[in-house]
Short mmCIF file of C-alpha atoms and ligand atoms in Angstrom, two decimals:
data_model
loop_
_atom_site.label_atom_id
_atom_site.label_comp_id
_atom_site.label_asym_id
_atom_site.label_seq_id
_atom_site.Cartn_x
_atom_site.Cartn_y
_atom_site.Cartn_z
CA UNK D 1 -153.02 -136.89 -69.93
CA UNK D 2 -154.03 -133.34 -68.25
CA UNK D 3 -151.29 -132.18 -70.71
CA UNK D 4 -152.75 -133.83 -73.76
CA UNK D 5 -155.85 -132.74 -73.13
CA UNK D 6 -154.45 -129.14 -73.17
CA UNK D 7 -153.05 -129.53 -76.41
CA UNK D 8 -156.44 -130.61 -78.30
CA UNK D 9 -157.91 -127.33 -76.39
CA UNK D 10 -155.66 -124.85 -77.32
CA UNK D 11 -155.96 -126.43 -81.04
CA UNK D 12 -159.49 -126.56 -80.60
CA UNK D 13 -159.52 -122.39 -79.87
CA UNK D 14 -157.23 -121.67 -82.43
CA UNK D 15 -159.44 -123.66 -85.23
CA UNK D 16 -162.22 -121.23 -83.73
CA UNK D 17 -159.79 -118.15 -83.23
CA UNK D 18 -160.38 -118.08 -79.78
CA UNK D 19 -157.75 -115.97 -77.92
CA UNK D 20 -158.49 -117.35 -74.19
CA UNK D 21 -160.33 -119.69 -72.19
CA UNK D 22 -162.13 -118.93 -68.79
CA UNK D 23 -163.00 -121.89 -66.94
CA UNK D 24 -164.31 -121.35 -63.41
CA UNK D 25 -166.81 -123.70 -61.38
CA UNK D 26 -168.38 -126.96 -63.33
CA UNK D 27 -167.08 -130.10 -65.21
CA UNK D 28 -164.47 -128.43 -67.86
CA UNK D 29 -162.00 -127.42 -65.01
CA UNK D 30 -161.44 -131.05 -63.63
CA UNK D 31 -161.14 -132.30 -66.66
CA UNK D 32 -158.75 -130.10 -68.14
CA UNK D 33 -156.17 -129.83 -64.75
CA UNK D 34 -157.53 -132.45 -62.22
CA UNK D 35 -158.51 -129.35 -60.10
CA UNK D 36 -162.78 -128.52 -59.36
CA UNK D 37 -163.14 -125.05 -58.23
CA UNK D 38 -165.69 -124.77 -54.82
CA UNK D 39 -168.82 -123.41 -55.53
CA UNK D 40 -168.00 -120.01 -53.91
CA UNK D 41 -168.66 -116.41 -54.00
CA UNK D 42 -165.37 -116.49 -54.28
CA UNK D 43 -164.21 -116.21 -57.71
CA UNK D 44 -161.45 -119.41 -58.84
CA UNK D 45 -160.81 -119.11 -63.16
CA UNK D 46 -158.31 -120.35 -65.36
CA UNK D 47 -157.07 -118.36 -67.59
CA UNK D 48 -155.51 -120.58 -70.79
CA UNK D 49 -154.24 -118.29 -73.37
CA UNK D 50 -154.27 -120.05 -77.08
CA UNK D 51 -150.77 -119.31 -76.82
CA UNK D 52 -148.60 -119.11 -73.36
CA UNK D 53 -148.53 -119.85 -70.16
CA UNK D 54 -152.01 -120.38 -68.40
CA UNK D 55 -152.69 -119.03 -65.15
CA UNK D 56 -155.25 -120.58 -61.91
CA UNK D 57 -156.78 -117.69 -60.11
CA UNK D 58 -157.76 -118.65 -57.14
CA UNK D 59 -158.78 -117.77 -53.44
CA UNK D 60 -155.40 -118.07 -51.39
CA UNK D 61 -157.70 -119.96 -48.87
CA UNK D 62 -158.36 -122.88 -51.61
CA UNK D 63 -154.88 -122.70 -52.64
CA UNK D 64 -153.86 -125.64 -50.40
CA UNK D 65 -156.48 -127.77 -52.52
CA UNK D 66 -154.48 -127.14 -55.41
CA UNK D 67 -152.19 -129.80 -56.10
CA UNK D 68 -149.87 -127.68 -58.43
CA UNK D 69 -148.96 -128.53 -61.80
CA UNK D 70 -146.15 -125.92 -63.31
CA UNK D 71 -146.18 -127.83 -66.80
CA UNK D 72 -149.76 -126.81 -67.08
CA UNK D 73 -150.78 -123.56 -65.27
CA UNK D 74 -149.01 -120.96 -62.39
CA UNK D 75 -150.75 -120.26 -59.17
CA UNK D 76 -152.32 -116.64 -58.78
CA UNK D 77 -153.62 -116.62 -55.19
CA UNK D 78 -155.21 -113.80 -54.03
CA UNK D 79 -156.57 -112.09 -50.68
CA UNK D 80 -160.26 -111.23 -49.54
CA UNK D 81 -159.76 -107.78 -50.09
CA UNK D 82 -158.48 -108.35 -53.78
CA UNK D 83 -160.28 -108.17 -56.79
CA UNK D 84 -160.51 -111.03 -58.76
CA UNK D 85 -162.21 -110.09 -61.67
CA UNK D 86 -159.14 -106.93 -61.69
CA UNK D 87 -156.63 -109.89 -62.07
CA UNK D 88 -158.72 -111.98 -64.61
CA UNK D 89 -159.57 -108.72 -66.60
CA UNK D 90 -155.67 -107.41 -66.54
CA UNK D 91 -154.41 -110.73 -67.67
CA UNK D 92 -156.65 -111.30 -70.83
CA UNK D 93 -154.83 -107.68 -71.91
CA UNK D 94 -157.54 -105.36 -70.21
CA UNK D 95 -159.95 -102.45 -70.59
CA UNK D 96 -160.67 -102.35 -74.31
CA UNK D 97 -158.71 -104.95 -75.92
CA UNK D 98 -160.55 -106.96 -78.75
CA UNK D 99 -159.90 -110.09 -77.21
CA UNK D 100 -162.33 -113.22 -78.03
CA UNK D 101 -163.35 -115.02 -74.98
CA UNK D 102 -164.60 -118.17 -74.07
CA UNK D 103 -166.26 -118.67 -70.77
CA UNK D 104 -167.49 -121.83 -68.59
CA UNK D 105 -170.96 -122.80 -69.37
CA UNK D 106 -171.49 -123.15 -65.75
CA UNK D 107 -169.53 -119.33 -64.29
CA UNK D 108 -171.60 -117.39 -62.20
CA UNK D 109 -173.52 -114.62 -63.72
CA UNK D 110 -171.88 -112.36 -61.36
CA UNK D 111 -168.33 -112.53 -62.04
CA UNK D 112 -169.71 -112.68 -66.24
CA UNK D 113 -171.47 -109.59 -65.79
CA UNK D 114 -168.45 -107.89 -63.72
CA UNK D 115 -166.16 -109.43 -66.14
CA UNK D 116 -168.12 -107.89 -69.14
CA UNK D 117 -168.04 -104.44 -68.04
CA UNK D 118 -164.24 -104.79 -66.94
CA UNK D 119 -163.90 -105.83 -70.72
CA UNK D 120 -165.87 -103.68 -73.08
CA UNK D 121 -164.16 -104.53 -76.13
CA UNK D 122 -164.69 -108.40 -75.77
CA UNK D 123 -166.03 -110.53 -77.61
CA UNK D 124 -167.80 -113.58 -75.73
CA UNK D 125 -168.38 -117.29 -76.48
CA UNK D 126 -169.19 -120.31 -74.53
CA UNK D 127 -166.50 -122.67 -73.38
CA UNK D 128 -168.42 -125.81 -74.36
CA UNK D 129 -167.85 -125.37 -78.01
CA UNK D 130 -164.45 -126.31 -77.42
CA UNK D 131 -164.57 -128.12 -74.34
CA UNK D 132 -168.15 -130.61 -75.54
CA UNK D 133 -166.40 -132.05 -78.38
CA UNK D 134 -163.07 -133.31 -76.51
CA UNK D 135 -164.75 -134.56 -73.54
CA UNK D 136 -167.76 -136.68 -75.15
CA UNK D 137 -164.82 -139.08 -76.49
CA UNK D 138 -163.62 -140.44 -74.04
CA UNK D 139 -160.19 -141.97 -73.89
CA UNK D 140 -159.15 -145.68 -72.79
CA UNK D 141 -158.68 -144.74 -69.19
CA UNK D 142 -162.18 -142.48 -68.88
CA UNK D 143 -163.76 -145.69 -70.46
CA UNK D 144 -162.49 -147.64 -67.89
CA UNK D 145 -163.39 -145.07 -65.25
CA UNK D 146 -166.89 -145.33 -66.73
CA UNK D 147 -166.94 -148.93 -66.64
CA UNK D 148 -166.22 -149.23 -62.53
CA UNK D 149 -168.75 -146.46 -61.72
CA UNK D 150 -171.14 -148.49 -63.75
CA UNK D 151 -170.60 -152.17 -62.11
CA UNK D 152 -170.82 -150.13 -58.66
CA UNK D 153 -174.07 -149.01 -59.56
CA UNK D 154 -174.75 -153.01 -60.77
CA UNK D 155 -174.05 -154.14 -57.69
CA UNK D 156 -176.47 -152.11 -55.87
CA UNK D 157 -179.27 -152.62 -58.56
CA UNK D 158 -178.65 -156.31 -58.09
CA UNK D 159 -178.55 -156.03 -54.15
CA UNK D 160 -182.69 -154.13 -55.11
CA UNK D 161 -183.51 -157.02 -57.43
CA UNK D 162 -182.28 -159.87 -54.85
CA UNK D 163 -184.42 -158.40 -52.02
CA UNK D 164 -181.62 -156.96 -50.16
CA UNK D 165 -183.30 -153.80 -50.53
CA UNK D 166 -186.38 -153.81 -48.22
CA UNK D 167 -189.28 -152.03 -50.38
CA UNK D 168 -192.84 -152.95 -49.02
CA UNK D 169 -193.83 -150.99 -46.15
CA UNK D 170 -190.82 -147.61 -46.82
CA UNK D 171 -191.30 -144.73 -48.08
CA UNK D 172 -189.71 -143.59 -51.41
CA UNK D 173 -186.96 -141.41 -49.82
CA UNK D 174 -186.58 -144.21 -47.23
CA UNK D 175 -185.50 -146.37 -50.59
CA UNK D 176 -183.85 -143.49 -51.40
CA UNK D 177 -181.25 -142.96 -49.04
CA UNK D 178 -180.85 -146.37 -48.84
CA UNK D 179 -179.95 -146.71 -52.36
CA UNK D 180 -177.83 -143.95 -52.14
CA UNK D 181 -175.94 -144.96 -49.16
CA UNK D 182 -174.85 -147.89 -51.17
CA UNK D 183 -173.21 -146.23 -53.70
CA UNK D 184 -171.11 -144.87 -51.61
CA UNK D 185 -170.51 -148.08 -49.55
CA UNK D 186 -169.88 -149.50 -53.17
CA UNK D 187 -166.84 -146.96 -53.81
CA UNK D 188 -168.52 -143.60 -55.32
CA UNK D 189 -167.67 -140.46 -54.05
CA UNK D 190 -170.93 -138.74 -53.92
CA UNK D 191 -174.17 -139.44 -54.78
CA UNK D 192 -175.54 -137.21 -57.96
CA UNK D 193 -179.61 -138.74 -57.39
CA UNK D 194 -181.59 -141.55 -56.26
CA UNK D 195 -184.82 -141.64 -58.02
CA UNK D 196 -187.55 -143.86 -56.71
CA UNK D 197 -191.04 -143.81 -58.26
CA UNK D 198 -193.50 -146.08 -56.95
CA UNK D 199 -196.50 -146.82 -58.53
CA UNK D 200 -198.23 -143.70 -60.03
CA UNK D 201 -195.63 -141.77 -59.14
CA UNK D 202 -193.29 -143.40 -61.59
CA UNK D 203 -195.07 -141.36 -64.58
CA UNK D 204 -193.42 -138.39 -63.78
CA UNK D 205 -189.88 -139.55 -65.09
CA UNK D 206 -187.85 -137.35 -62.45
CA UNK D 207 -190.07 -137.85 -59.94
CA UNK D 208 -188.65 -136.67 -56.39
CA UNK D 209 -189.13 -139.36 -53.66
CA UNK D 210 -190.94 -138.23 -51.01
CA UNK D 211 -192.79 -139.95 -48.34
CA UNK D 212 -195.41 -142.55 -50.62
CA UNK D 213 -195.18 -146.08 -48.86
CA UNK D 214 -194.48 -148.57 -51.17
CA UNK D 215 -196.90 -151.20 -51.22
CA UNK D 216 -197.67 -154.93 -52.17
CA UNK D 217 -198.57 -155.24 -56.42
CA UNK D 218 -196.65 -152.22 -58.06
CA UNK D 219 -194.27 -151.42 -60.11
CA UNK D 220 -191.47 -149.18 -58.33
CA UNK D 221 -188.62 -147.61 -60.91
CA UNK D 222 -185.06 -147.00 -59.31
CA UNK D 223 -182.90 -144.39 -61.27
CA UNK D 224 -179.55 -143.99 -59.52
CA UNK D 225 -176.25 -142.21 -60.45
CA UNK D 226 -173.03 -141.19 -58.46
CA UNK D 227 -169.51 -139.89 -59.33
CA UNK D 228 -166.48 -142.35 -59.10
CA UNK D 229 -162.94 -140.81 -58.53
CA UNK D 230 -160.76 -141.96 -61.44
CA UNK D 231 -156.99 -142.62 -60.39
CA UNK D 232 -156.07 -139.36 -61.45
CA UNK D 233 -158.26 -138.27 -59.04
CA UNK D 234 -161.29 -136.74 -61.58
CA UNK D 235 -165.12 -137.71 -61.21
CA UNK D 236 -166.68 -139.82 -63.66
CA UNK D 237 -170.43 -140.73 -63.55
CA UNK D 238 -172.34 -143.61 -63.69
CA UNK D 239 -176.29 -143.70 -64.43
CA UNK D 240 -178.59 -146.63 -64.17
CA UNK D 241 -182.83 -146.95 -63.79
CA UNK D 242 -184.14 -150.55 -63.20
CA UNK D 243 -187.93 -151.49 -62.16
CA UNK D 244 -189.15 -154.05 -60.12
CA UNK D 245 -192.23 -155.03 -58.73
CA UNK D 246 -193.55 -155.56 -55.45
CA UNK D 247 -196.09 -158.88 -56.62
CA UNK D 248 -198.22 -159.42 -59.49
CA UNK D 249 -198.89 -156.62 -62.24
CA UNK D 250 -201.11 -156.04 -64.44
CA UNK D 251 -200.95 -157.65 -67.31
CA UNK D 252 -201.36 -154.41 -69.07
CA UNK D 253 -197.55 -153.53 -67.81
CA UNK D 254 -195.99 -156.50 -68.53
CA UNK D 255 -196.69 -155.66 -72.10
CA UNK D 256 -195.56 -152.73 -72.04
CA UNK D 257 -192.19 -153.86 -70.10
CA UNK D 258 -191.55 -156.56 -72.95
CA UNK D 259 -192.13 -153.97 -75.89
CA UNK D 260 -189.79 -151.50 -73.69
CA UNK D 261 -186.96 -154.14 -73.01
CA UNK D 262 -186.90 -154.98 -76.70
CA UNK D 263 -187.12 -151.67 -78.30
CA UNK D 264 -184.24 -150.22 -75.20
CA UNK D 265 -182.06 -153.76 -76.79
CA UNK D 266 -182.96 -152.66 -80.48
CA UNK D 267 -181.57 -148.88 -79.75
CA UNK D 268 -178.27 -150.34 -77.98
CA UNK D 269 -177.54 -152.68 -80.76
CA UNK D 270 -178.09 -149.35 -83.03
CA UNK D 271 -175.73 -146.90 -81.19
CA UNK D 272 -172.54 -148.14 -83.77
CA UNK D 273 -169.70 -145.93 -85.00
CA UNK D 274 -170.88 -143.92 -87.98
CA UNK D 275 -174.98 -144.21 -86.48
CA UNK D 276 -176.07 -140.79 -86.25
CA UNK D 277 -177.13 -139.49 -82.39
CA UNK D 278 -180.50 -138.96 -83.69
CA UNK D 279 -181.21 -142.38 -85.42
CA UNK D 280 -180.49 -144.35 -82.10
CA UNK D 281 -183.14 -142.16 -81.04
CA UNK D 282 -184.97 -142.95 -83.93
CA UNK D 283 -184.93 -147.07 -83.51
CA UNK D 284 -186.15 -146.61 -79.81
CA UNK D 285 -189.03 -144.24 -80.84
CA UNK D 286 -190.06 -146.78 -84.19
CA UNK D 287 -190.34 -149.94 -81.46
CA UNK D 288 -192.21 -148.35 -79.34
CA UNK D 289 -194.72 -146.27 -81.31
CA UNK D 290 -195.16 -149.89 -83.58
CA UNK D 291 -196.12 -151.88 -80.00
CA UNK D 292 -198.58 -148.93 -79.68
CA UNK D 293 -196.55 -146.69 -76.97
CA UNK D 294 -194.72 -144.05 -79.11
CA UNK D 295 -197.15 -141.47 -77.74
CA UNK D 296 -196.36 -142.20 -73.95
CA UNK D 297 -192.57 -142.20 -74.84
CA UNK D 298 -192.12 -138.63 -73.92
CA UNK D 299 -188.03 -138.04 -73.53
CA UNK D 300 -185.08 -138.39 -75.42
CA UNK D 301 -183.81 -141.69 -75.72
CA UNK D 302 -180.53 -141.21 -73.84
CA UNK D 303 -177.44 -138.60 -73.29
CA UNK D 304 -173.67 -138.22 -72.83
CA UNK D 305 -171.91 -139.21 -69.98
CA UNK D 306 -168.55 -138.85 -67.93
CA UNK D 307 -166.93 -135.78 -65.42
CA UNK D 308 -171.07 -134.83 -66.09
CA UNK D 309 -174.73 -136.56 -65.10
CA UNK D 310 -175.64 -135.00 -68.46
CA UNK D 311 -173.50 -133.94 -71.68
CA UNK D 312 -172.78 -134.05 -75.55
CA UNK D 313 -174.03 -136.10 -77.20
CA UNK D 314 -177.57 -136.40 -76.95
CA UNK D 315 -179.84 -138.58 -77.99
CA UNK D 316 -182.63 -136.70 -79.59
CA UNK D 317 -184.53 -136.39 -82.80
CA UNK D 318 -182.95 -133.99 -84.77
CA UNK D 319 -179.19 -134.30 -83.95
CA UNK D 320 -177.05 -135.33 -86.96
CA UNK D 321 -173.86 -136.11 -85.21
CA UNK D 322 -172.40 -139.50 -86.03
CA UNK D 323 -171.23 -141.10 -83.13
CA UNK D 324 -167.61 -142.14 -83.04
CA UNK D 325 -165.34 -144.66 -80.78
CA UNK D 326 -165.41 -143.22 -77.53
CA UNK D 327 -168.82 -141.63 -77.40
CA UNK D 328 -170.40 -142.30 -73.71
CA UNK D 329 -173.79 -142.32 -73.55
CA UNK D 330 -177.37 -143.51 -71.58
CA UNK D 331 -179.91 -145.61 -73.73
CA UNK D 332 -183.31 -144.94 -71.44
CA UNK D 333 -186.71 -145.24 -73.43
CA UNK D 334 -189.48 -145.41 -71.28
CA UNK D 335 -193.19 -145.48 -71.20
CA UNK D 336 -195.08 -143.12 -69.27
CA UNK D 337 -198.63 -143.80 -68.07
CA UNK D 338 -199.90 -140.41 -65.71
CA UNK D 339 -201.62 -141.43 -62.63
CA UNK D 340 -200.99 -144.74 -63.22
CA UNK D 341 -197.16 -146.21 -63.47
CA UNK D 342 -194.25 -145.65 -65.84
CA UNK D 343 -191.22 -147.29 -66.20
CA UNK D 344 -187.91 -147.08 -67.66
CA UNK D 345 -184.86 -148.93 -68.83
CA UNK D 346 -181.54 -147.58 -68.82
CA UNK D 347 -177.90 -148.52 -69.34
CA UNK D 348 -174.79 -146.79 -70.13
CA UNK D 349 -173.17 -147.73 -73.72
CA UNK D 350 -169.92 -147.24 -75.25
CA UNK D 351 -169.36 -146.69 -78.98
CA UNK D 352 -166.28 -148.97 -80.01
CA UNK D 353 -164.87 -149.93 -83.86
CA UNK D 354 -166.47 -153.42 -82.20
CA UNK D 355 -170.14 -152.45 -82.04
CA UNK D 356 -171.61 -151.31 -78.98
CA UNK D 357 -170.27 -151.54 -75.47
CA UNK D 358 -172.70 -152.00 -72.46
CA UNK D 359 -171.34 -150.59 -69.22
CA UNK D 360 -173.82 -152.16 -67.23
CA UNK D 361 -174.54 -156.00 -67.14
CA UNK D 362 -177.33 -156.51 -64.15
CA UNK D 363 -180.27 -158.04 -65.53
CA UNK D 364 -182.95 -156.47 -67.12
CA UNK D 365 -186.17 -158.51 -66.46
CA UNK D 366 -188.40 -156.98 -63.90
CA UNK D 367 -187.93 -158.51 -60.79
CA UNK D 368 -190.24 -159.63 -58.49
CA UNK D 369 -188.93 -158.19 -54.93
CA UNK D 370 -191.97 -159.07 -52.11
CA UNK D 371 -189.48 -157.77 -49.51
ZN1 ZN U 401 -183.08 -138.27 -66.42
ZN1 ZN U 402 -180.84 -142.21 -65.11
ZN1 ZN U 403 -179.68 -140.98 -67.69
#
């Protein structure tokens, strides 16, 4: 797999004459090799010639981490009082070779910058352009990796809607933890976010719990989302937002959770093979600015998903790309109402030659919890 994937990438770079890639800490690394660099001063790069062997600089103290792969890349461990940047620089061909680079979205700005003037004659480009487009289709086994992170988040969205979750009388980040601490309990790794809005607070769509009891007659909205080890040992992400209520609403949000739950259906049942990004976008927006909410629908619909919270493709007005089998994505309209409430619907869809895939199944009414 981590070999196959290597393959499309170094075709990838040469369709974009790319001489070498420079992946350091973020998403691409794991993806490619299985292997996520620390989040250190401490520089860790790959360095994946088009052509010939590539090579994992890394901190001999991370080293151990490493579980090493000689079909894919060599082990260059170095000392504290190395220089990194030296050994990056002197592989690539050094000082002013014309070499076109393509660096992780996500590398420090201090080893870029050092990297830069170590390479004057350089020529620099982001890694995503050929890293987005491979890893927003996702193979059979990502798909499936996708699917268990999203019926672990199901099962602690449907612990919240059958009471289990005790909301009357916490606080938001008392919900919070709580919610997160089941995703873990449920088999994810780590916990990305646990977003819960209650009441007013819910118009703000990433609203950061904080310590706003919860009380009797409102509308609290639960966005959650953790990373799931695959089998070959690579995170995969699942991303879920359900609302319930605490008693009786308004009737004034009932409406709006009906025209919401319809025009969030309407956009999944668009998001087919050969439906561009932007039209799925389009078919949430036209639902809900027809039941009189377009104005107070004020994010995309939805975005990629898998090693990432948040990647290609999105969405959004605007974006042309057709969506193909394998796309991962979120479908989240919502309906934003400042000072007031907001809510949101969101599940995680799969593009397949059969129509649509949902990734999450728990119910999408909104529950009544008086717990
Ligand atoms: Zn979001
Ligand atoms: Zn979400
Ligand atoms: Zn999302």
């Amino acid at each position: 797999m981590f070999a196959h994937r290597m393959e499309q990438v170094r075709a990838a770079m040469a369709d974009r004459g790319l001489d070498v890639l420079l992946l350091s800490v973020g998403p691409d690394l794991p993806w490619l090799i299985g292997y996520e660099a620390m989040p250190l001063e401490r520089l860790t790069m790959l360095v994946l010639p088009v052509d010939g062997q590539a090579t994992l600089v890394v901190p001999a103290l991370e080293a151990p981490r490493v579980v090493e792969r000689g079909d894919l890349f060599t082990l260059a461990p170095f000392g504290e009082a190395d220089d990194p940047v030296r050994m990056v620089a002197t592989m690539v061909g050094g000082g002013s070779t014309r070499v076109r680079l393509a660096v992780g979205d996500r590398t420090w700005a201090r080893f870029v910058v050092d990297l830069q003037s170590a390479l004057p004659g350089a020529s620099w480009h982001r890694a995503s352009t050929v890293t987005g487009p491979l890893r927003a289709v996702k193979d059979s086994a990502e798909i499936e990796a996708l699917r268990r992170a999203g019926a672990a988040a199901d099962r602690v969205i449907g612990a919240l809607q059958a009471g289990e979750v005790a909301l009357i009388g916490r606080t938001e980040a008392e919900v919070a933890a709580d919610l997160g601490s089941r995703l873990i309990a449920e088999g994810h790794a780590h916990v990305n976010f646990t977003i819960v809005a209650a009441g007013e607070n819910a118009a703000s769509p990433h609203h950061e719990p904080g310590s706003r009891v919860i009380r009797p007659d409102e509308v609290v909205l639960c966005d959650i989302g953790g990373t799931m080890l695959s089998e070959d040992g690579v995170g995969y992400c699942s991303d879920i937002t359900r609302c319930v209520a605490t008693g009786a609403v308004e009737s004034e949000i009932s409406t709006a959770y009906d025209a919401l739950r319809s025009a969030q259906a309407d956009a999944v049942a668009a998001a087919r093979v050969g439906t561009s990004a932007g039209g799925v976008d389009a078919v949430a927006r036209a639902r809900l600015t027809e039941a009189g909410f377009g104005e107070r629908f004020i994010h995309r619909t939805g975005h990629g998903i898998g090693v990432e919270e948040h990647e290609d493709p999105y969405l959004v007005r605007g974006n042309e790309e057709l969506l193909v089998a394998g796309h991962a994505f979120s479908v989240e309209p919502g309906i934003y109402t400042p000072g007031r409430w907001g809510l949101r619907l969101e599940d995680i869809v799969v593009a397949t030659a059969n129509g649509p895939d949902l990734l999450n199944l728990v119910g999408r009414e909104l529950m009544v919890v008086e717990s």
